[in-house]
Short mmCIF file of C-alpha atoms in Angstrom, two decimals:
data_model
loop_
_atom_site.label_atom_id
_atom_site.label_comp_id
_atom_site.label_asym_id
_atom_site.label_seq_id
_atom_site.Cartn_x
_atom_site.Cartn_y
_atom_site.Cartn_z
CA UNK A 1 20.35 77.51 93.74
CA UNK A 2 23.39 79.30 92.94
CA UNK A 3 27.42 77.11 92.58
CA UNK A 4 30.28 79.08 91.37
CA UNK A 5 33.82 77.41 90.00
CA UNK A 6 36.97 80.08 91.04
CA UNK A 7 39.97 78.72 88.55
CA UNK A 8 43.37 80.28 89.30
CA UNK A 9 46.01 80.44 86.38
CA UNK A 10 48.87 80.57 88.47
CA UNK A 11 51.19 83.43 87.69
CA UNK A 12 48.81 84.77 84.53
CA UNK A 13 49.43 88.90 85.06
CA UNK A 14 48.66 90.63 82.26
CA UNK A 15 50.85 93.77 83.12
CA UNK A 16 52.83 95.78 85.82
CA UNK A 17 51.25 96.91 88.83
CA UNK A 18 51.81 101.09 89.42
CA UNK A 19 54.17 100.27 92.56
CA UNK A 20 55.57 97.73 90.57
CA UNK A 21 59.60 99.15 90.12
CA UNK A 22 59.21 99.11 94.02
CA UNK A 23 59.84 95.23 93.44
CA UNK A 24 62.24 95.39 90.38
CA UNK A 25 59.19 94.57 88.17
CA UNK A 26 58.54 97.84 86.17
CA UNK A 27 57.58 96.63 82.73
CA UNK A 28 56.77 93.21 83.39
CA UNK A 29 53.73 91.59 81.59
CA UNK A 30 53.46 87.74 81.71
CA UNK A 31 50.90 87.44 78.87
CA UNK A 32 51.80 90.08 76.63
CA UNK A 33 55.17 89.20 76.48
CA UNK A 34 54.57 85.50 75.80
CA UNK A 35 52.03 86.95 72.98
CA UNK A 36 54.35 88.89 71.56
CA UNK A 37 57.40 86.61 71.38
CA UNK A 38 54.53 83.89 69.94
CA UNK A 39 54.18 86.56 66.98
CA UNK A 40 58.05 87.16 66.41
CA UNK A 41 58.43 82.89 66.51
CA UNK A 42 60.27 82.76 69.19
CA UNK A 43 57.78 80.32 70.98
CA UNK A 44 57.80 77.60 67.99
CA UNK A 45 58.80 74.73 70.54
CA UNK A 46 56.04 71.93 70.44
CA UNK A 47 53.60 74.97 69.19
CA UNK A 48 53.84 77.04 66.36
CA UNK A 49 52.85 81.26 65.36
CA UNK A 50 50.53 83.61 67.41
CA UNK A 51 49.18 82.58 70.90
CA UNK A 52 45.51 80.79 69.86
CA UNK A 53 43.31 80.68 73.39
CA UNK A 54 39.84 81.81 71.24
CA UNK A 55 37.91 81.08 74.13
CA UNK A 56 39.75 82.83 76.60
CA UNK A 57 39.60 86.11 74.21
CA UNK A 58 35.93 85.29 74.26
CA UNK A 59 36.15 85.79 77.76
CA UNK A 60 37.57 89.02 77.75
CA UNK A 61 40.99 88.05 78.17
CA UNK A 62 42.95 90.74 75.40
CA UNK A 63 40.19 93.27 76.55
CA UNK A 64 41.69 92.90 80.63
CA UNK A 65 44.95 92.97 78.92
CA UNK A 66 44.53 96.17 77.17
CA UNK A 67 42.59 97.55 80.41
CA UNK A 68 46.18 97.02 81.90
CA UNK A 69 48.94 97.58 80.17
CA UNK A 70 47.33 100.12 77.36
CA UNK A 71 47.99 97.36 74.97
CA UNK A 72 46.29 94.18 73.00
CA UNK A 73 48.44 91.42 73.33
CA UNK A 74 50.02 90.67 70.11
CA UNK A 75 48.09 88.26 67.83
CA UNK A 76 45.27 88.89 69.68
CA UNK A 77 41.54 89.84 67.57
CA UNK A 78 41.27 93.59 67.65
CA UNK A 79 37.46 93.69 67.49
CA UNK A 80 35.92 90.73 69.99
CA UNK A 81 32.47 91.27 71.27
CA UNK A 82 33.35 89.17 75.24
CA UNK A 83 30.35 86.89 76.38
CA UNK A 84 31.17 87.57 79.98
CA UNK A 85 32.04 90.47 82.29
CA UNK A 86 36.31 91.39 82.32
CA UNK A 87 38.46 93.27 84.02
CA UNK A 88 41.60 93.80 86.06
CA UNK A 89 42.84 93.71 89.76
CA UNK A 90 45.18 95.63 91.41
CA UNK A 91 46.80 94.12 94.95
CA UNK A 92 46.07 95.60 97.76
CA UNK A 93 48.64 93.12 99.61
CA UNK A 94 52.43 94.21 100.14
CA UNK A 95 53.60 91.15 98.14
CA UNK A 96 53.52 89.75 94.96
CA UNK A 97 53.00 85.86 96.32
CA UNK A 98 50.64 82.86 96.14
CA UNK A 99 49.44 83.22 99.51
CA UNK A 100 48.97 87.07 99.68
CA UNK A 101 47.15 86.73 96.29
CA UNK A 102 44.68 84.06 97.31
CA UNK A 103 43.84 85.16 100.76
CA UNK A 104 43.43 88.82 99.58
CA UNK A 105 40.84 87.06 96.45
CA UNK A 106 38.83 85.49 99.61
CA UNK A 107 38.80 89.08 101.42
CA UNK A 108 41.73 88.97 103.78
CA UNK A 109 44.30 91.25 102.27
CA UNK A 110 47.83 90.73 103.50
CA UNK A 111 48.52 94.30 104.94
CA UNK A 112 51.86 93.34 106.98
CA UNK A 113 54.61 92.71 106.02
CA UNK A 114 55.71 89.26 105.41
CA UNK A 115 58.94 88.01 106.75
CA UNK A 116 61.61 87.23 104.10
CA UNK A 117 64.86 85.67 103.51
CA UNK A 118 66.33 88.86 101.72
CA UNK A 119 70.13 87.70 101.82
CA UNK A 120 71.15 86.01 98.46
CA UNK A 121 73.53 83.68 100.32
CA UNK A 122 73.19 82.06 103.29
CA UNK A 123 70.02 83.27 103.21
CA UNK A 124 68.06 81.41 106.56
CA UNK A 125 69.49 82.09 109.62
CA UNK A 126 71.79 79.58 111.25
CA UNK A 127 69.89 79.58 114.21
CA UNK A 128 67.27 78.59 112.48
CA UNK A 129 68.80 75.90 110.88
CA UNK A 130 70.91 74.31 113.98
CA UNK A 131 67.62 74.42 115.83
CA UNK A 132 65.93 72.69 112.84
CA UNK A 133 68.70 69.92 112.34
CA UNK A 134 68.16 69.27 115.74
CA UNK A 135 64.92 68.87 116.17
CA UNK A 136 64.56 67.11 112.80
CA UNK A 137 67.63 64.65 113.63
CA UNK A 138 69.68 65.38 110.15
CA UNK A 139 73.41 65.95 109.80
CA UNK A 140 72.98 69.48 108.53
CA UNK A 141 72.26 71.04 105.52
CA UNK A 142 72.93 71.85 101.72
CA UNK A 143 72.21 75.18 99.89
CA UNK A 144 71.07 77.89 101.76
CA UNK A 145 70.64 80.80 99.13
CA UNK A 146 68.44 81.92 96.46
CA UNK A 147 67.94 79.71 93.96
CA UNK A 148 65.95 78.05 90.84
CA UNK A 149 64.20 75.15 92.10
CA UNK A 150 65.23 72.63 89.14
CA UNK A 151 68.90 74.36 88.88
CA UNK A 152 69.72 73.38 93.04
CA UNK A 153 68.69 69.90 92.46
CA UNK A 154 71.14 69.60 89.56
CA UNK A 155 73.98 71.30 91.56
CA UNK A 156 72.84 69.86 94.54
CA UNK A 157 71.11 66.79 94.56
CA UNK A 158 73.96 64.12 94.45
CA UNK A 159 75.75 65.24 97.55
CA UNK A 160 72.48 64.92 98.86
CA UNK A 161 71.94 61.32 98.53
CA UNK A 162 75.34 60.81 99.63
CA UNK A 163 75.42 62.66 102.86
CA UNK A 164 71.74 62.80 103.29
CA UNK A 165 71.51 66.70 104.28
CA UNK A 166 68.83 68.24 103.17
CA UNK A 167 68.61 70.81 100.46
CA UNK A 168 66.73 74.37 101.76
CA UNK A 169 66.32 77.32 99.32
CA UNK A 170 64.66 80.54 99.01
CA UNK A 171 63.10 83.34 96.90
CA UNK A 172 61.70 86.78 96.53
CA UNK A 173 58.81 85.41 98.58
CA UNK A 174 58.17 85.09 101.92
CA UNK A 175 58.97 81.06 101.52
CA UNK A 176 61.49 78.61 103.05
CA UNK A 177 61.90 75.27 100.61
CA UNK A 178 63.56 72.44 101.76
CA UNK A 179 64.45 69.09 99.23
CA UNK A 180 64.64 66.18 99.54
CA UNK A 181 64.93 62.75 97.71
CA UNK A 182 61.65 60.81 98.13
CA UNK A 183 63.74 56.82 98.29
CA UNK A 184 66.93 58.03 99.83
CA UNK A 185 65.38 60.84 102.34
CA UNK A 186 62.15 59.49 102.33
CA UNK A 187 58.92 61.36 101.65
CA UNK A 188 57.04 61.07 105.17
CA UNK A 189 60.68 61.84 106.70
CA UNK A 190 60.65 65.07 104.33
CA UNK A 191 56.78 65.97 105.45
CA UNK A 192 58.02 65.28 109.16
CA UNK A 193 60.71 67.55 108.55
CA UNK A 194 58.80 70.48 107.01
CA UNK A 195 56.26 70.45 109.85
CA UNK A 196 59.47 71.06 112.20
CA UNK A 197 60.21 74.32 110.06
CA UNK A 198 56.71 75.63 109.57
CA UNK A 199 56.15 75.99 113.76
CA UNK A 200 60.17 77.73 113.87
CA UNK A 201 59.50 79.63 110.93
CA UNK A 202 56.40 81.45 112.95
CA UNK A 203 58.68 83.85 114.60
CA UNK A 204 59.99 85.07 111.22
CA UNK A 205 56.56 85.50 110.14
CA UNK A 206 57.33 82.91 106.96
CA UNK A 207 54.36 82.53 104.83
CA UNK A 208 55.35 79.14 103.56
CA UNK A 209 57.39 75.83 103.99
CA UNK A 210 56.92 74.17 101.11
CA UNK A 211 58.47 70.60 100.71
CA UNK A 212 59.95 69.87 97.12
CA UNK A 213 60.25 65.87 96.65
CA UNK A 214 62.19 64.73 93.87
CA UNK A 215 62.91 61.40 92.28
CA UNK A 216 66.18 60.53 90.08
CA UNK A 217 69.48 59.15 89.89
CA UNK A 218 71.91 61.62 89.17
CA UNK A 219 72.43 65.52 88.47
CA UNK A 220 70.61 64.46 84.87
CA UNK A 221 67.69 62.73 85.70
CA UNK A 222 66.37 64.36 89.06
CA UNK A 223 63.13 65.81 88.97
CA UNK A 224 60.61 67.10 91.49
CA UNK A 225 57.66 64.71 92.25
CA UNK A 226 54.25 65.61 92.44
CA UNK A 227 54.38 64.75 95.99
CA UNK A 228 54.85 68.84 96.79
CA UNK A 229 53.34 69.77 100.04
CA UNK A 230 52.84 73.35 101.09
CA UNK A 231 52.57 74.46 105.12
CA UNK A 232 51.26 77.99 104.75
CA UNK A 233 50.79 80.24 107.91
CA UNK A 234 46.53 79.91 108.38
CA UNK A 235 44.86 83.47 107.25
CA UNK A 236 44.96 85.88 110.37
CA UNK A 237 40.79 86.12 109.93
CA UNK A 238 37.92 84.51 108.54
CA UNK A 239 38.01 84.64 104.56
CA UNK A 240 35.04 83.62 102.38
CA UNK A 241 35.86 80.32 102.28
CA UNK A 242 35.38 80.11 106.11
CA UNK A 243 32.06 82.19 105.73
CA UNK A 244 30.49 79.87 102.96
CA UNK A 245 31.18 76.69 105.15
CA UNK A 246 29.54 78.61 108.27
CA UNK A 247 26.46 79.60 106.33
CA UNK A 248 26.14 76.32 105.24
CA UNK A 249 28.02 75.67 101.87
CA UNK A 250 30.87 73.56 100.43
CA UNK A 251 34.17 74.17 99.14
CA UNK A 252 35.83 71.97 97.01
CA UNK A 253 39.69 72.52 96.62
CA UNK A 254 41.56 71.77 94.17
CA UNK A 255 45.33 71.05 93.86
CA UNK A 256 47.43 73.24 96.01
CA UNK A 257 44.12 75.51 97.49
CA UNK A 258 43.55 73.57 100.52
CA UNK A 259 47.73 74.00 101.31
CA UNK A 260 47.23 77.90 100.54
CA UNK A 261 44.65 77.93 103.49
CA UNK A 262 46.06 75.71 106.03
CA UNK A 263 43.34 73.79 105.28
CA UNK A 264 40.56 75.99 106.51
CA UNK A 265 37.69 76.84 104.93
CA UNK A 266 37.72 73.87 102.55
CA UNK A 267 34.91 70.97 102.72
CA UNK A 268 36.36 68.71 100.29
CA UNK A 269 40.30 68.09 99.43
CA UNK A 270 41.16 66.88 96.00
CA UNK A 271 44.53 66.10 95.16
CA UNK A 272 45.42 66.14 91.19
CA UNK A 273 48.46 67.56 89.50
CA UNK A 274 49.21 68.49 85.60
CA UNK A 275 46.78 70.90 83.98
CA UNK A 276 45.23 68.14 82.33
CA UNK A 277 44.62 66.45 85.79
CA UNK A 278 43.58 69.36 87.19
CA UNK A 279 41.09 69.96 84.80
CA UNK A 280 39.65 66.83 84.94
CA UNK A 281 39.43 67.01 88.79
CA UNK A 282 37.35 70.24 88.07
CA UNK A 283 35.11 68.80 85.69
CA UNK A 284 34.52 65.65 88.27
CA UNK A 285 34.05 67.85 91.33
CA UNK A 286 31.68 69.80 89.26
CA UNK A 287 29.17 67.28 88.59
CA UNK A 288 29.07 66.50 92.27
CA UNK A 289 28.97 69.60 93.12
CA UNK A 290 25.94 70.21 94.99
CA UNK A 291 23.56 73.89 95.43
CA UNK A 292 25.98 76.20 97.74
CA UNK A 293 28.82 74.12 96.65
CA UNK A 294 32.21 75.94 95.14
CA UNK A 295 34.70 74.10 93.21
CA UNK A 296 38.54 76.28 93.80
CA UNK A 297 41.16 75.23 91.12
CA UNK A 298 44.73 76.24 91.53
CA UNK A 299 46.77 75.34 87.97
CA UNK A 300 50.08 75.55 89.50
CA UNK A 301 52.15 74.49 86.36
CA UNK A 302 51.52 78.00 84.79
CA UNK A 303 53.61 78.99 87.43
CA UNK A 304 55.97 76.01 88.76
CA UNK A 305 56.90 74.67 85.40
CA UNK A 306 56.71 77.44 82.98
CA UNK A 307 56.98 81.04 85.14
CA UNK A 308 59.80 80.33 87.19
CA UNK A 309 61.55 78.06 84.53
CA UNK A 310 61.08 81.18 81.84
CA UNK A 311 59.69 78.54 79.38
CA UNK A 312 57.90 81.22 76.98
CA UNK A 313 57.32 78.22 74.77
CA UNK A 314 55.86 75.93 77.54
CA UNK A 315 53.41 78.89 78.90
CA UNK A 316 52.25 79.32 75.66
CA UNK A 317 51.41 75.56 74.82
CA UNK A 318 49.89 75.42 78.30
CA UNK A 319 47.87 78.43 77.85
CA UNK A 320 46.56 76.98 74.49
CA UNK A 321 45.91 73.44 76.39
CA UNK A 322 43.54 74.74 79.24
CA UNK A 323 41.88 76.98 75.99
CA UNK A 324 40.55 74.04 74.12
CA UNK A 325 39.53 72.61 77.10
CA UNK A 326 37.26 75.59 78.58
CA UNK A 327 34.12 74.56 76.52
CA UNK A 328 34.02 71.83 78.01
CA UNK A 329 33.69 73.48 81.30
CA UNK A 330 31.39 76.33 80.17
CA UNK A 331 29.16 73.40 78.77
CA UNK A 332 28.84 71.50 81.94
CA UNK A 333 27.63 75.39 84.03
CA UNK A 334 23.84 75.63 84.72
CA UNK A 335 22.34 78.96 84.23
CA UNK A 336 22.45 80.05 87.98
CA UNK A 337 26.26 78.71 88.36
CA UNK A 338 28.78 81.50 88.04
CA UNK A 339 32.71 80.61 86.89
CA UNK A 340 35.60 83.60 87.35
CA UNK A 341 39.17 83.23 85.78
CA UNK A 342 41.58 84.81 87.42
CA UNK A 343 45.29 84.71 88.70
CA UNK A 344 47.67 85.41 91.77
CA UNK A 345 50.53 87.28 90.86
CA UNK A 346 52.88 87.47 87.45
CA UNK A 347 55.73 85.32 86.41
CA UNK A 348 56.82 86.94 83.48
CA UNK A 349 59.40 83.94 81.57
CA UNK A 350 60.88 86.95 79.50
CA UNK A 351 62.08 88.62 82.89
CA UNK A 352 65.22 88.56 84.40
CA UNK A 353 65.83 85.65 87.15
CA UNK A 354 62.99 83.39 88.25
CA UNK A 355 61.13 84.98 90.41
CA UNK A 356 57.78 86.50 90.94
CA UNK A 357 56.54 89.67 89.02
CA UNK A 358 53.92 92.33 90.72
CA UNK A 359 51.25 92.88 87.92
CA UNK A 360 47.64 93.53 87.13
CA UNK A 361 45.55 90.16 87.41
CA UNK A 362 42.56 89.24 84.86
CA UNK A 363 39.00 89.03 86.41
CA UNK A 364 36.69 86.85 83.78
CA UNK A 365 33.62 86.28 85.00
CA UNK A 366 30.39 84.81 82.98
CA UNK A 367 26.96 83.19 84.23
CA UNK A 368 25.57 83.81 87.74
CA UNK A 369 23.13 86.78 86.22
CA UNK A 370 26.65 88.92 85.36
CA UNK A 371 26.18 91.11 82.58
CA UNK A 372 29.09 90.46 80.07
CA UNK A 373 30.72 93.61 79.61
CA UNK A 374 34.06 95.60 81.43
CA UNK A 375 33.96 95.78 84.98
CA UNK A 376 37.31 97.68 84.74
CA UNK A 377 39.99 98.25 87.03
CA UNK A 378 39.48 96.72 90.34
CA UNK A 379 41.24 98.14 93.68
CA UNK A 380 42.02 95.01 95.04
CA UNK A 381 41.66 91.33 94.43
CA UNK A 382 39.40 91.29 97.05
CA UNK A 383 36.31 92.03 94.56
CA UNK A 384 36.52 88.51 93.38
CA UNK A 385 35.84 87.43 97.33
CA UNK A 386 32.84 90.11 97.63
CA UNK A 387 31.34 89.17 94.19
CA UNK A 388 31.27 85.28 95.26
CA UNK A 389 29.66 86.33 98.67
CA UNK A 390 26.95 88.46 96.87
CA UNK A 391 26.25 85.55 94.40
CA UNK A 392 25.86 83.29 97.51
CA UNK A 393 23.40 85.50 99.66
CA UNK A 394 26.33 85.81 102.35
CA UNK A 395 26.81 88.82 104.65
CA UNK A 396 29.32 91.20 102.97
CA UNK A 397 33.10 90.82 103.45
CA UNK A 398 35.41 93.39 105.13
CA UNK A 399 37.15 94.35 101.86
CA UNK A 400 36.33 94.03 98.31
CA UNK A 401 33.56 95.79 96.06
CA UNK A 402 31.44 93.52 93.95
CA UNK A 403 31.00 93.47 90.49
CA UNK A 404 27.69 91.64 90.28
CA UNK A 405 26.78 95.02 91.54
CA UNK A 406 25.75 98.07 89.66
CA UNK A 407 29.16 99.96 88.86
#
């Protein structure tokens, strides 16, 4: 009976979109720039030379790349015969998001615009915000712009504690993130607070309100916590997720997935943080994973700690982390069970600013009956969503072509 394991690595594009100077992002390429600065030692922080993820290359993972962006990633073996089917997709979705890019993988492309906070400063309406102190009970607010997660704490976080306002931010995306301190706030007062914002954030058609605990005693030593919450708007239709669970089967999510969803569609919530922990939640879920069961990973930290932080260094050593560690996933797969890599959006760390970057996404895919060979460029993310529901027996999704189909 079939299982499949879906493993997002958060922010992992392997080159720009065609529409993608629409978004400022012409040129971006989140793996073959950290390859290539790897190769020019420019990424010798806690690593050293050329970016090594063998198994991942095994996958397919250069091949995707070079299906992309007309280019191997530097470093990378020129000749690799791939043990599983690769490709690329293209986003069909107007954004270049977390929540557009997982919905639109479970067949429910994002074809509306999002709302957005577009202003650099004062960026939320004040409005928005009185209404929100009000409601919330808290003396006002700090920030209100555009801004580096880690760099508004620093500026940020001591008048914080002192006056106990509240710290709310933006980005590119369609997102409203609001810090606190998890002693002097307090973290249930934060989640309180953020529940407030996601129902007034409706009417500006917000994607996200994502609370950003952090710990610390001054500018130097705050951090964020891995108490992180997300309140996403729930998908405006059924997605795969909610049509495996109706026909009978189980999804296990992972990390952030069960945030990204509102919670729908998901059997079984497991909370874990740090690549390492997430893999190790994976592995765990997978041995209980039962016949029509799906275990959906989100590894975050690509993205939160290395993307928006432009750690080149960091991505790479993370990257080369979760690569030693795939055997012993591919190890613990039955012969029916089918496992696809793939990501959500770019974050290149060589671009300008911190945000986001529209790009092609890798599709690795091995087991399940797939032959191993290029499935090439996909039209939309969707295909991932189709593919699972084939492999499942399920009725066919609105969007998405599979690729456990005859090309």
């Amino acid at each position: 009976m079939p299982r499949a394991v879906l493993l997002i690595l958060d922010s992992l594009g392997v080159g720009a979109l065609p529409d993608s100077a629409l978004f400022g992002d012409a040129g971006a390429d989140t793996l073959g720039h950290i390859a290539l600065r790897c190769v020019q030692g420019a990424a010798d922080v806690d690593r050293c030379g050329p970016l090594q993820v063998p198994n991942l290359q095994r996958l397919g993972l250069g091949l995707a790349a070079r299906l992309a962006s007309g280019e191997l990633p530097a470093g990378f073996a020129p000749e690799i015969s791939a043990i599983g089917a690769w490709g690329v997709g293209r986003e069909l979705s107007t954004g270049k998001d977390t929540t557009s890019g997982h919905w639109e993988m479970m067949g429910v492309p994002m074809l509306d615009e999002w709302g957005y906070f577009r202003d650099r400063e004062d960026s939320i309406p004040a409005l928005l915000l009185k209404t929100l102190a009000a409601r919330a009970g808290v003396p006002g607010w700090l920030g209100n712009r555009h801004a580096s997660g880690t760099t508004i704490l620093a500026e940020l976080g001591e008048e914080h504690i002192r006056s106990g306002k509240p710290i709310v931010y933006t980005s590119a995306d369609s997102v409203l993130q609001i810090a606190a301190h998890e002693t002097s706030f307090g973290l249930e007062r934060l989640y309180g607070l953020c529940e407030i914002a996601r129902v007034l954030v409706d009417d500006y058609r917000i994607g996200r309100v994502i609370a950003r605990p952090f710990v610390g005693d001054d500018a130097g030593s705050f951090r964020r916590s891995h108490n992180r919450h997300d309140y996403s708007m729930p998908p405006p239709a059924p997605t795969f997720l909610d049509r495996l669970c109706q026909a009978g089967g189980t999804v296990h999510g992972i990390g952030k997935i069960p945030d990204i969803f509102a919670h729908n569609g998901i059997s079984h919530e497991v909370r874990a943080h740090g690549i390492d922990g997430l893999f190790d939640a994976t592995l765990n879920t997978l041995t209980g994973c039962a016949d029509n069961g799906m275990v959906f990973t989100n590894f975050v930290d690509f993205d939160s700690e290395y993307g928006h932080r432009r750690d080149v260094a960091g991505y790479a050593a993370a990257l080369e982390y979760f690569d030693r560690r795939l055997p012993e996933l591919l190890a613990a797969l039955t012969p029916d069970d089918l496992l696809i890599l793939s990501a959500d959006h770019g974050n290149d760390p060589t671009w300008p600013g911190s945000d986001h970057t529209r790009e092609h996404v890798p599709i690795l895919a091995i087991g399940g009956g797939i032959t191993p060979g290029s499935i090439g460029i996909r039209d939309s993310f969707a295909d991932i969503g189709q593919s699972l529901a084939a492999h499942f027996g399920i009725a066919p999704l609105p969007y998405g072509r599979s690729f456990l189909e005859p090309r």
